[in-house]
mmCIF file of C-alpha atoms in Angstrom:
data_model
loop_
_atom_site.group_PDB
_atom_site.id
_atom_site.type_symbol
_atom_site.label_atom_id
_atom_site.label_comp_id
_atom_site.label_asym_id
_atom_site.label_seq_id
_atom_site.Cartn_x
_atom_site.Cartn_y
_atom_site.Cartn_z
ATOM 1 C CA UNK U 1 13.303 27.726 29.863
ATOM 2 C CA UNK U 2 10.197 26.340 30.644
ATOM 3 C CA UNK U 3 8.934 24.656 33.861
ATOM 4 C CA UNK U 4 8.408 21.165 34.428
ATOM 5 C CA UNK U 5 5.507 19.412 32.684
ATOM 6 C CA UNK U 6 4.007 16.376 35.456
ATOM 7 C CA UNK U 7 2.050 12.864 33.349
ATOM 8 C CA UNK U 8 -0.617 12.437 35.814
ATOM 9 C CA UNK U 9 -2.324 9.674 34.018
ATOM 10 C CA UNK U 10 -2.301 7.438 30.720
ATOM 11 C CA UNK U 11 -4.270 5.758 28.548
ATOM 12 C CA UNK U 12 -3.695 2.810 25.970
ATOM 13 C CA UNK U 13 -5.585 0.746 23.110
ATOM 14 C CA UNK U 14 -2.875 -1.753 21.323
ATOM 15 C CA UNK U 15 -2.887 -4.921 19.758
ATOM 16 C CA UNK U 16 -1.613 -6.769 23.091
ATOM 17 C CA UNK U 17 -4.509 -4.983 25.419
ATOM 18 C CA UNK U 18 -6.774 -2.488 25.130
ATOM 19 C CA UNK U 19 -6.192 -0.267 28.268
ATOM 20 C CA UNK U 20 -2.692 0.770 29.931
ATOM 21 C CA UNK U 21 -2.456 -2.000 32.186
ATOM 22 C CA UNK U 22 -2.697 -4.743 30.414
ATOM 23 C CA UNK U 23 -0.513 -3.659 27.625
ATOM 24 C CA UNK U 24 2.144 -2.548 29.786
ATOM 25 C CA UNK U 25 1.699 -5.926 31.655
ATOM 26 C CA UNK U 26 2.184 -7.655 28.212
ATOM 27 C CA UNK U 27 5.096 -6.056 26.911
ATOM 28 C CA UNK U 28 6.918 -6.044 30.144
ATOM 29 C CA UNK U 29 6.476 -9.967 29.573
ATOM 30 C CA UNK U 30 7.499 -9.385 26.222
ATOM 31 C CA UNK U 31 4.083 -10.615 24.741
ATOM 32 C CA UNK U 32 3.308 -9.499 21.010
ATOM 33 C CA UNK U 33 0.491 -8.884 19.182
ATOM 34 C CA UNK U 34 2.049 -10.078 15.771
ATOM 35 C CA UNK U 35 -0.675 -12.522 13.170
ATOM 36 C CA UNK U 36 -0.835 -12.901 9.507
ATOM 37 C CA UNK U 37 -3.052 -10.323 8.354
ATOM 38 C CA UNK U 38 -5.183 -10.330 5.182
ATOM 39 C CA UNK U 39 -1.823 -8.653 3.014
ATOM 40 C CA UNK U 40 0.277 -10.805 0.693
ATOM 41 C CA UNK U 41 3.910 -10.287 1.880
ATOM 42 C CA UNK U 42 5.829 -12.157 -0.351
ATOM 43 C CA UNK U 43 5.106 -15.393 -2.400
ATOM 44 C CA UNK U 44 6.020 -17.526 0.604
ATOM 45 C CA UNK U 45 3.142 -16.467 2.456
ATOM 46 C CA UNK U 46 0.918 -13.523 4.004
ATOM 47 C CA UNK U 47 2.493 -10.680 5.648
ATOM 48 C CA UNK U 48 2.375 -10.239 9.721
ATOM 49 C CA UNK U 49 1.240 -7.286 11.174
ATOM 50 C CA UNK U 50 -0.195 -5.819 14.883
ATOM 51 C CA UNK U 51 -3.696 -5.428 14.423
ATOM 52 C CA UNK U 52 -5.829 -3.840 17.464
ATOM 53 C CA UNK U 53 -8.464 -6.290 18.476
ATOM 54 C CA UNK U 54 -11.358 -3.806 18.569
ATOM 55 C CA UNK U 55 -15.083 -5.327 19.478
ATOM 56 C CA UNK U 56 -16.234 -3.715 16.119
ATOM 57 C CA UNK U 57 -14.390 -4.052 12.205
ATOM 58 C CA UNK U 58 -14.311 -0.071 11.918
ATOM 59 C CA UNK U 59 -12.220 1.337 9.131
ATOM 60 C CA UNK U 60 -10.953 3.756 8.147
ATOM 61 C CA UNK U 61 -11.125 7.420 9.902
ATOM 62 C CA UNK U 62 -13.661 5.936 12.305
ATOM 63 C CA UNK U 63 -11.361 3.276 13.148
ATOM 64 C CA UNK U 64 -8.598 5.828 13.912
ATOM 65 C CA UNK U 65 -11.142 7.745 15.916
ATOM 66 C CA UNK U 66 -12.577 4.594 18.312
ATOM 67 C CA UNK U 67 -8.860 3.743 18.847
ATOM 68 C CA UNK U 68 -8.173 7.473 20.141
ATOM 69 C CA UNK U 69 -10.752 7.943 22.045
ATOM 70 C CA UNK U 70 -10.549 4.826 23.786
ATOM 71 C CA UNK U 71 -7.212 5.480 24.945
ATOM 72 C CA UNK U 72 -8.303 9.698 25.944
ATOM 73 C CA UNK U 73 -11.420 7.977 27.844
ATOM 74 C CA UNK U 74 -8.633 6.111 29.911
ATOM 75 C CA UNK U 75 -6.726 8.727 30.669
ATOM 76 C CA UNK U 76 -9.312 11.012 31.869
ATOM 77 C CA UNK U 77 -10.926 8.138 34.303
ATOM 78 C CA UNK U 78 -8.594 8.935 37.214
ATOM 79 C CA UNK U 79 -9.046 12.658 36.769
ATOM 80 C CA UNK U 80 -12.660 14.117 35.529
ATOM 81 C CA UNK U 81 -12.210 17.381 36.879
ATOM 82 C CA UNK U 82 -9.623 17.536 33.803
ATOM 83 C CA UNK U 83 -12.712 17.677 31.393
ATOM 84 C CA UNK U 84 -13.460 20.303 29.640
ATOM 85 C CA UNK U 85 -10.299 21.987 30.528
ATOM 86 C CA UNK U 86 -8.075 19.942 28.658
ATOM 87 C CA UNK U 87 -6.358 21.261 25.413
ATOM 88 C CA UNK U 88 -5.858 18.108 23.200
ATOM 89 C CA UNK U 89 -3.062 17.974 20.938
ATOM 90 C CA UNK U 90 -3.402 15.027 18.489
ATOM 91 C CA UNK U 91 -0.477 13.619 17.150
ATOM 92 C CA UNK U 92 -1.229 11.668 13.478
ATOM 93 C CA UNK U 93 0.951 10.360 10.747
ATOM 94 C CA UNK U 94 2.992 12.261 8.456
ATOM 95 C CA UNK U 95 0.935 14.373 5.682
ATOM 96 C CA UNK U 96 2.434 12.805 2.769
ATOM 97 C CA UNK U 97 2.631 9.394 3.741
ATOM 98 C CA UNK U 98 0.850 6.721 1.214
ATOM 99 C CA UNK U 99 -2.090 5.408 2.809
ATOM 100 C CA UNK U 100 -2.386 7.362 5.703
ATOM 101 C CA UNK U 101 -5.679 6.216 7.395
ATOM 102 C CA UNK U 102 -6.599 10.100 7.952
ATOM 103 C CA UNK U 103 -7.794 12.114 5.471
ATOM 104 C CA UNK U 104 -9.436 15.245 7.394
ATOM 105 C CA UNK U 105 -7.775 15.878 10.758
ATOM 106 C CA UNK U 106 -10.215 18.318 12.024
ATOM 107 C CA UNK U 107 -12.747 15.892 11.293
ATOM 108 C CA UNK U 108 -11.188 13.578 13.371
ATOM 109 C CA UNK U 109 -10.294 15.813 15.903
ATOM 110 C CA UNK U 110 -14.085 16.763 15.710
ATOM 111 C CA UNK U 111 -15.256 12.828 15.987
ATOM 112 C CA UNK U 112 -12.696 12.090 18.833
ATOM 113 C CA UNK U 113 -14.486 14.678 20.619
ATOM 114 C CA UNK U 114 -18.357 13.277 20.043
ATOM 115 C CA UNK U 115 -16.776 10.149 21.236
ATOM 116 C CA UNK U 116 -14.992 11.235 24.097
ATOM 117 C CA UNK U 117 -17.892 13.703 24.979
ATOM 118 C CA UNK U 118 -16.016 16.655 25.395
ATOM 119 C CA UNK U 119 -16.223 20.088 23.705
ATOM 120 C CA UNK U 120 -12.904 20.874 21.839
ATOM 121 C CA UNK U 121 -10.840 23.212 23.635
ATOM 122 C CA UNK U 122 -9.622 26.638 21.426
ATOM 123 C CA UNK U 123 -5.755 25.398 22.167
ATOM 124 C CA UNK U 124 -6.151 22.074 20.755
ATOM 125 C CA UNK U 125 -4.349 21.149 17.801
ATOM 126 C CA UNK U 126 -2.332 18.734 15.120
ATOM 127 C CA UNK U 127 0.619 17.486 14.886
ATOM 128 C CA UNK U 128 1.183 15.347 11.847
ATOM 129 C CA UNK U 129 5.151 14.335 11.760
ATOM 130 C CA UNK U 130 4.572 10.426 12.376
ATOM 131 C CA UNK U 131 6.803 9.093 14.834
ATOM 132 C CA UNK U 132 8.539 11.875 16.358
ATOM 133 C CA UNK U 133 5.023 14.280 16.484
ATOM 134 C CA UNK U 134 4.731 13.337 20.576
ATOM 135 C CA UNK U 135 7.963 15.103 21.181
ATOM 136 C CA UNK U 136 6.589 18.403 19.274
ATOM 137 C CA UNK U 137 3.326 18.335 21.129
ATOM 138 C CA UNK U 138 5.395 18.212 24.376
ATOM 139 C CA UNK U 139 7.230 20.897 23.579
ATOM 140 C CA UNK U 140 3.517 22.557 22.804
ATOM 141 C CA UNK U 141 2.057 21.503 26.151
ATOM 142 C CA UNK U 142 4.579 22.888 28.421
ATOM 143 C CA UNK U 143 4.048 26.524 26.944
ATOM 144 C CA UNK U 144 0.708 26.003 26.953
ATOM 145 C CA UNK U 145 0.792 25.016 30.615
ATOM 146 C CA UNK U 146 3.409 27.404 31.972
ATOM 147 C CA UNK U 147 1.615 30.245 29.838
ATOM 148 C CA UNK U 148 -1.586 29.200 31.829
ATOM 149 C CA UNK U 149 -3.600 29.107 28.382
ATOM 150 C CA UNK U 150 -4.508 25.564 29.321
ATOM 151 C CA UNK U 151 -4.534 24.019 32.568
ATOM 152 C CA UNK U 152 -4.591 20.363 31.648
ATOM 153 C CA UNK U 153 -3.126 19.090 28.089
ATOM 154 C CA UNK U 154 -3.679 15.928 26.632
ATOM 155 C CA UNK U 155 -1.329 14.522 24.062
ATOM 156 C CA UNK U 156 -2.918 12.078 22.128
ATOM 157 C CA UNK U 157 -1.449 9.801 19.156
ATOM 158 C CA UNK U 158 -3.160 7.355 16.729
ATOM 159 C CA UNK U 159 -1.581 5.901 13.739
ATOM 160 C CA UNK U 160 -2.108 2.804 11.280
ATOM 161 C CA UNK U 161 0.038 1.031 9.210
ATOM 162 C CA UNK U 162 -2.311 -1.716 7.791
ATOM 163 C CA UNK U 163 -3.942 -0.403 4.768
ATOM 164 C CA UNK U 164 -3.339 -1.684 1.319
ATOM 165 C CA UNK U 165 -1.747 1.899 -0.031
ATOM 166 C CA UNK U 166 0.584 1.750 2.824
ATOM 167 C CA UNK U 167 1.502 -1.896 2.734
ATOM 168 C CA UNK U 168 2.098 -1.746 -0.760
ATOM 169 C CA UNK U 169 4.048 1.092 -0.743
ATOM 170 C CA UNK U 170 6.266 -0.421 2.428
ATOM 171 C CA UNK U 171 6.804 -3.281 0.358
ATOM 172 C CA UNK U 172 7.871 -1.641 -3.417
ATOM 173 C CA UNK U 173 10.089 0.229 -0.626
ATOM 174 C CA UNK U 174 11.600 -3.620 0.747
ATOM 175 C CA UNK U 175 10.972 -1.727 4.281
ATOM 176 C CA UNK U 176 8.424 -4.977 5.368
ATOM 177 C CA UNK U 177 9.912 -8.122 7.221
ATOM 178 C CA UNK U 178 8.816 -10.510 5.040
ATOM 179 C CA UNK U 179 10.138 -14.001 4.648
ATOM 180 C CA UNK U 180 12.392 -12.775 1.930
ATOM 181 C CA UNK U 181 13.353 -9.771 4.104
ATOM 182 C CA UNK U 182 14.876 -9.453 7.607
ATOM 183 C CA UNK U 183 15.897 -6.140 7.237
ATOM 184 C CA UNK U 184 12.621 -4.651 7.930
ATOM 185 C CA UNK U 185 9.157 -3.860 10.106
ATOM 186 C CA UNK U 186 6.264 -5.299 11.119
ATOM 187 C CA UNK U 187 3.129 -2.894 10.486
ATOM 188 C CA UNK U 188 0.627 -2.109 13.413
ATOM 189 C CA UNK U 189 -1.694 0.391 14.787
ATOM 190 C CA UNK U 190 -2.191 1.845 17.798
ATOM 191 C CA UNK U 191 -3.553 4.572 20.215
ATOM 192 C CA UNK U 192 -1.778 6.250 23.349
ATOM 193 C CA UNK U 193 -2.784 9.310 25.513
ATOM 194 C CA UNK U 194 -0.945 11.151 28.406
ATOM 195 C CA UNK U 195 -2.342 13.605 30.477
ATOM 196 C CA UNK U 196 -0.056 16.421 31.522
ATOM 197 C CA UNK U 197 -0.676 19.083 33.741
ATOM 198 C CA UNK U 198 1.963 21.152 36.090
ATOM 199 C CA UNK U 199 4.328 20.287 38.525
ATOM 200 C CA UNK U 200 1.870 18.329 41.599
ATOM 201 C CA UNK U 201 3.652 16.261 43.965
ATOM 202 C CA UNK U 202 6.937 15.202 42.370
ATOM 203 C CA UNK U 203 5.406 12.576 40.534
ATOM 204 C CA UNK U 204 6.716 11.834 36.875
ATOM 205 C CA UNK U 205 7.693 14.598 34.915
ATOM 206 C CA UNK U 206 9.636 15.811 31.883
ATOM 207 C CA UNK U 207 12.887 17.522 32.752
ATOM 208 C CA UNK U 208 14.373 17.905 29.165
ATOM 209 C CA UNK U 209 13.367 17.895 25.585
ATOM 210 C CA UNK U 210 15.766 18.131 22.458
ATOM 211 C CA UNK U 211 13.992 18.098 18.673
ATOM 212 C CA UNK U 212 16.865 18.305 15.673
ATOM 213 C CA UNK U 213 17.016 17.206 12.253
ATOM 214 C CA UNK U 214 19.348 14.342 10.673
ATOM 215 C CA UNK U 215 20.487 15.016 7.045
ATOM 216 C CA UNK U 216 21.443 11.520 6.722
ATOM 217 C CA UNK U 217 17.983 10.508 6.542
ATOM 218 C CA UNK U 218 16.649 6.962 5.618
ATOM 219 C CA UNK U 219 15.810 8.376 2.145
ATOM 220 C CA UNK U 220 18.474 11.081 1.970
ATOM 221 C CA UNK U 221 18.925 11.622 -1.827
ATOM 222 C CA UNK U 222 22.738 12.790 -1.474
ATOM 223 C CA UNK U 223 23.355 9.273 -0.081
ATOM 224 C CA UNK U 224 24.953 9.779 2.899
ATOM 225 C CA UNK U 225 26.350 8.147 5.475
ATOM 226 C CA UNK U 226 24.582 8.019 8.636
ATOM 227 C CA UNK U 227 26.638 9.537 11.415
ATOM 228 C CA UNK U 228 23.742 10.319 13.776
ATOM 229 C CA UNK U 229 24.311 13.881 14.090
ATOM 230 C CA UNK U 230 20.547 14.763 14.098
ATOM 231 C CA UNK U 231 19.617 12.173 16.812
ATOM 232 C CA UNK U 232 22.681 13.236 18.981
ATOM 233 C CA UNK U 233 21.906 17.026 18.660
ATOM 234 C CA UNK U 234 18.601 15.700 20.269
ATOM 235 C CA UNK U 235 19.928 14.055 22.997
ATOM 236 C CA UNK U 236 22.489 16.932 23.778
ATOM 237 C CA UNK U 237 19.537 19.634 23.970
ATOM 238 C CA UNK U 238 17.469 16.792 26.179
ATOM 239 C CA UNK U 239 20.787 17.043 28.019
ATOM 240 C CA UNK U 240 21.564 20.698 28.715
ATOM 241 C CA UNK U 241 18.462 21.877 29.753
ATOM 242 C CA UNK U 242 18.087 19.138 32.742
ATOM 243 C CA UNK U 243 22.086 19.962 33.314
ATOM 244 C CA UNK U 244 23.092 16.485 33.770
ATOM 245 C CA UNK U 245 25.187 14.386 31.245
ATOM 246 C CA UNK U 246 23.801 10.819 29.711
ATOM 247 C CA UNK U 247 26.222 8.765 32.284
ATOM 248 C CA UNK U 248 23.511 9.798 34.848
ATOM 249 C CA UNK U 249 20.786 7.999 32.530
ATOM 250 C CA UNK U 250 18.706 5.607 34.012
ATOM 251 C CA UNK U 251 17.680 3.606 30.644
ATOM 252 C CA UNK U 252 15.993 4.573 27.227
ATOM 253 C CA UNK U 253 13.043 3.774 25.302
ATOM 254 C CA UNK U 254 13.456 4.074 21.469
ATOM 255 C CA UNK U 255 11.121 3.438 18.919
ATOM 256 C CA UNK U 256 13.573 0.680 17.342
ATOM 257 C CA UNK U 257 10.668 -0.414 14.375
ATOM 258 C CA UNK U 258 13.053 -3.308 13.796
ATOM 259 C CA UNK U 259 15.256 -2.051 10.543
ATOM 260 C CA UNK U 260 19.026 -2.231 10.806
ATOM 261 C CA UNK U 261 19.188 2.068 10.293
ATOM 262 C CA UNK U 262 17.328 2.609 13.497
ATOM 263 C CA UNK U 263 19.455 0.755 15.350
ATOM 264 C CA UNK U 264 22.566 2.029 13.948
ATOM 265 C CA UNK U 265 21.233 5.640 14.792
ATOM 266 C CA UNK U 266 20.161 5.245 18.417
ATOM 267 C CA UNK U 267 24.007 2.971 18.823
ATOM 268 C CA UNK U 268 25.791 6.140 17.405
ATOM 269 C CA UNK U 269 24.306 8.777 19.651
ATOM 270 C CA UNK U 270 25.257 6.620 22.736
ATOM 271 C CA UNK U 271 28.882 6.163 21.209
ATOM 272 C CA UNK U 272 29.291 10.126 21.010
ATOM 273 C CA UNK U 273 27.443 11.119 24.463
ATOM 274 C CA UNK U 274 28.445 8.574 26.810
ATOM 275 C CA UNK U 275 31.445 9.319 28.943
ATOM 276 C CA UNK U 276 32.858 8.486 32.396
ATOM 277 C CA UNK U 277 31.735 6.389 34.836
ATOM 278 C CA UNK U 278 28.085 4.747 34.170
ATOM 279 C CA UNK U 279 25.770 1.558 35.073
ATOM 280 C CA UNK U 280 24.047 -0.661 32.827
ATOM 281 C CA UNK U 281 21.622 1.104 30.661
ATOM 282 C CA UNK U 282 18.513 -0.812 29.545
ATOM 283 C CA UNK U 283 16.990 -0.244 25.646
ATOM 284 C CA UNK U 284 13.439 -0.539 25.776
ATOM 285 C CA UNK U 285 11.025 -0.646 22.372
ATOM 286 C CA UNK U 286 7.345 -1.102 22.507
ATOM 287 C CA UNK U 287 7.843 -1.683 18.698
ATOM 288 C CA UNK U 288 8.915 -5.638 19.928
ATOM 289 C CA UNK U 289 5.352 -6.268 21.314
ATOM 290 C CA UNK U 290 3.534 -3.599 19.069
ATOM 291 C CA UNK U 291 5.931 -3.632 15.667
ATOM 292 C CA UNK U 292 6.024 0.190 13.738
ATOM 293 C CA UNK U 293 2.872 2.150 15.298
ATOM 294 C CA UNK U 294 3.883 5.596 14.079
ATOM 295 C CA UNK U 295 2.422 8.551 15.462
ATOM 296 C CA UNK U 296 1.358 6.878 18.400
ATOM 297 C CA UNK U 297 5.061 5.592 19.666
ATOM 298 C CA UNK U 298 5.824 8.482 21.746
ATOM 299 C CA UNK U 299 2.570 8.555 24.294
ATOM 300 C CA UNK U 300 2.952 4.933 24.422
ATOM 301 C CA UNK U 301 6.361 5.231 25.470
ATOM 302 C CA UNK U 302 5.886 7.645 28.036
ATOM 303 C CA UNK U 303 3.038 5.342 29.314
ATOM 304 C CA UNK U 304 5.499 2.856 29.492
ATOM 305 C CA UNK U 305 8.190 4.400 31.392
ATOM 306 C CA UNK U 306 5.296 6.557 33.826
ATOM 307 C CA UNK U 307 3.569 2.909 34.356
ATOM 308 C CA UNK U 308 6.959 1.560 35.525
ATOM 309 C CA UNK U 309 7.852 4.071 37.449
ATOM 310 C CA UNK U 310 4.770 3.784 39.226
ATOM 311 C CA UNK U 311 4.887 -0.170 39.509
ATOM 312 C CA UNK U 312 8.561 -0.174 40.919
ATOM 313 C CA UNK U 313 10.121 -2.079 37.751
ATOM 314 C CA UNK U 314 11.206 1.022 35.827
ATOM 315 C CA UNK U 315 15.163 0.106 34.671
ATOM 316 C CA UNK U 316 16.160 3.095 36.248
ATOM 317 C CA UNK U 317 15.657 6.731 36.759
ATOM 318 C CA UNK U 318 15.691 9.055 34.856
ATOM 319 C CA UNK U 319 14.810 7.683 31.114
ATOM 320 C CA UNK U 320 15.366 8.965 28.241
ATOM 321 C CA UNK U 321 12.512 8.694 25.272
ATOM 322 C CA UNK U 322 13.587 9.022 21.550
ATOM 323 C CA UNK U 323 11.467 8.843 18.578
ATOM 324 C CA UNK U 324 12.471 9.729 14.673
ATOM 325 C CA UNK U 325 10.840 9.662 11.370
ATOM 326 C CA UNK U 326 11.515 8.785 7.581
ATOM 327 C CA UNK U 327 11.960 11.889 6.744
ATOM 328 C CA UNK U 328 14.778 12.762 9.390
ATOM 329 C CA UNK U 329 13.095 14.594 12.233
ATOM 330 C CA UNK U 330 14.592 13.386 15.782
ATOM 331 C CA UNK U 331 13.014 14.142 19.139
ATOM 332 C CA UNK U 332 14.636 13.015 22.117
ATOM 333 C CA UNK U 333 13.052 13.771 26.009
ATOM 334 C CA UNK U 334 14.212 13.210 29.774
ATOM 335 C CA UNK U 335 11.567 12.330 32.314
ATOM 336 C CA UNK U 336 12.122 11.396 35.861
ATOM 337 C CA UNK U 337 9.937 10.912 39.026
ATOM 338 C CA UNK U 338 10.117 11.601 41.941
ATOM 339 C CA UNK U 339 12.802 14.219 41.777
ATOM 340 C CA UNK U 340 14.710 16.616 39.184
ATOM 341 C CA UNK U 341 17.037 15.156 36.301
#
């Protein structure tokens, strides 16, 4: 078992602000970021979509890399000693996914660093399993830390959705909300960073991390019916190694992209795990201010729940942060501050 990883700072560029406070500020206030973008949705109209309002119209890679670095810059403000001892673990969208705004991730990794101005540490690394890649690079930066190969790790995500390979493909898919089509998401982009380190002064930390598969994927071939086995197998490892059931569960975030199967998964786990005596447990999803932002959900949901921790309007303690992809991977993590799971 490894020890307790501590988030000692965050960083944020989104389509409803372009640093940590003000998004977290906006989607507390449930604020979104959603606009018709320059993509045909159906023949009723054009398609909405999250854009990031950057000061420049980069595309592309260098797009991707601005929005990361931005959001890295952030979180090393409150902590510069953290430079150039930081092992940055960069979580991007999945390989094989049409469109994807990345072609060379060392490249980027490379640019992000130019920007950032800071020399790439030898433990740095990619992580390229979409949604679900910040729960991987956790489990990454707590051996990293508690091995003592890297005092400081940054987890960083980036992802797009809005380019014309990945729209169309979304839509031949009927995976868009489009007038024609409730029973889907709303494309964005985004960046995220959290800066972890070790256990400091009982500030926010993760407690528990579960990563499992589900079979019934949202393209399983076999058709089958989604019983939520994967995400619950997640939760349950989450579980066991902070040694406290889910009835002791503050709230969750979720990255709920706004399809029906999402929902339906996340519901199911609750149904199978939640016994006894419990309060109210909030369901949080930046994906209602932010709509799908892939790879970077996780960070962004950690800076969430650290931010309201921090602020005094968390919806309780400790939370519980679950992310899954397409093709079936399901990560599920406990954080708490202030004091163990």
């Amino acid at each position: 078992m490894t020890a307790p990883v501590e988030i000692v700072s965050v960083g944020m560029v989104t389509a409803v602000g372009l640093d940590a406070p003000s998004a977290c500020a906006a989607m507390r206030a449930r604020l979104d970021g959603f606009q018709e973008t320059r993509f045909v949705g159906s023949p009723a109209g054009w398609l909405a979509g999250a854009p990031v309002p950057l000061p420049r119209n980069w595309i592309g890679e260098r797009r991707m890399a601005h929005l990361a670095a931005g959001a890295i810059a952030e979180a090393f403000e409150t902590h510069p000693q953290a430079r150039g001892q930081t092992a940055l673990i960069l979580c991007l969208p999945e390989e094989d996914r049409p469109g994807r705004p990345v072609r060379d991730n060392l490249a980027l990794l490379r640019r992000i660093s130019e920007i950032v101005e800071i020399e790439p540490h030898l433990r740095s690394r990619i992580v390229a399993y979409g949604r679900p890649s910040g729960h991987i690079a956790f489990d990454q930066a707590r051996r990293l830390i508690a091995s003592g190969e890297a005092p400081f790790v940054m987890i960083a995500g980036v992802d797009s959705y809005l380019t014309a390979p990945t729209i169309s493909h979304y839509l031949s898919k009927n995976r868009l909300l489009t007038a024609d089509n409730s029973n889907g998401f709303i494309p964005g982009e985004a960046a995220a960073a959290v800066l972890c380190a070790g256990p400091q002064h009982s500030g926010f930390r993760l407690f528990g991390l579960g990563l499992s598969h589900e079979e019934a994927a949202i393209y399983n071939d076999r058709d089958l019916p989604l019983r939520a086995d994967g995400m619950t197998a997640a939760y349950e490892a989450a579980f066991q190694e902070t040694g406290m059931d889910m009835n002791r569960l503050g709230y969750r975030i979720a990255d709920l992209i706004g399809e029906q199967y999402w929902f339906k998964q996340t519901a199911l786990a609750s149904i199978r795990l939640l016994r006894g005596r419990h309060e109210f447990q909030d369901l949080w999803s930046p994906a209602e201010s932010l709509g799908n932002i892939g790879a970077a959900a996780v960070p962004t949901m950690v800076g969430m729940a650290w931010t309201a921790a921090r602020k005094g309007y968390a919806a309780g303690n400790p939370v519980l942060i679950e992310a899954s992809s397409d093709a079936g991977a399901c990560g599920a993590a406990v954080f708490a501050y202030g004091r163990a799971a």
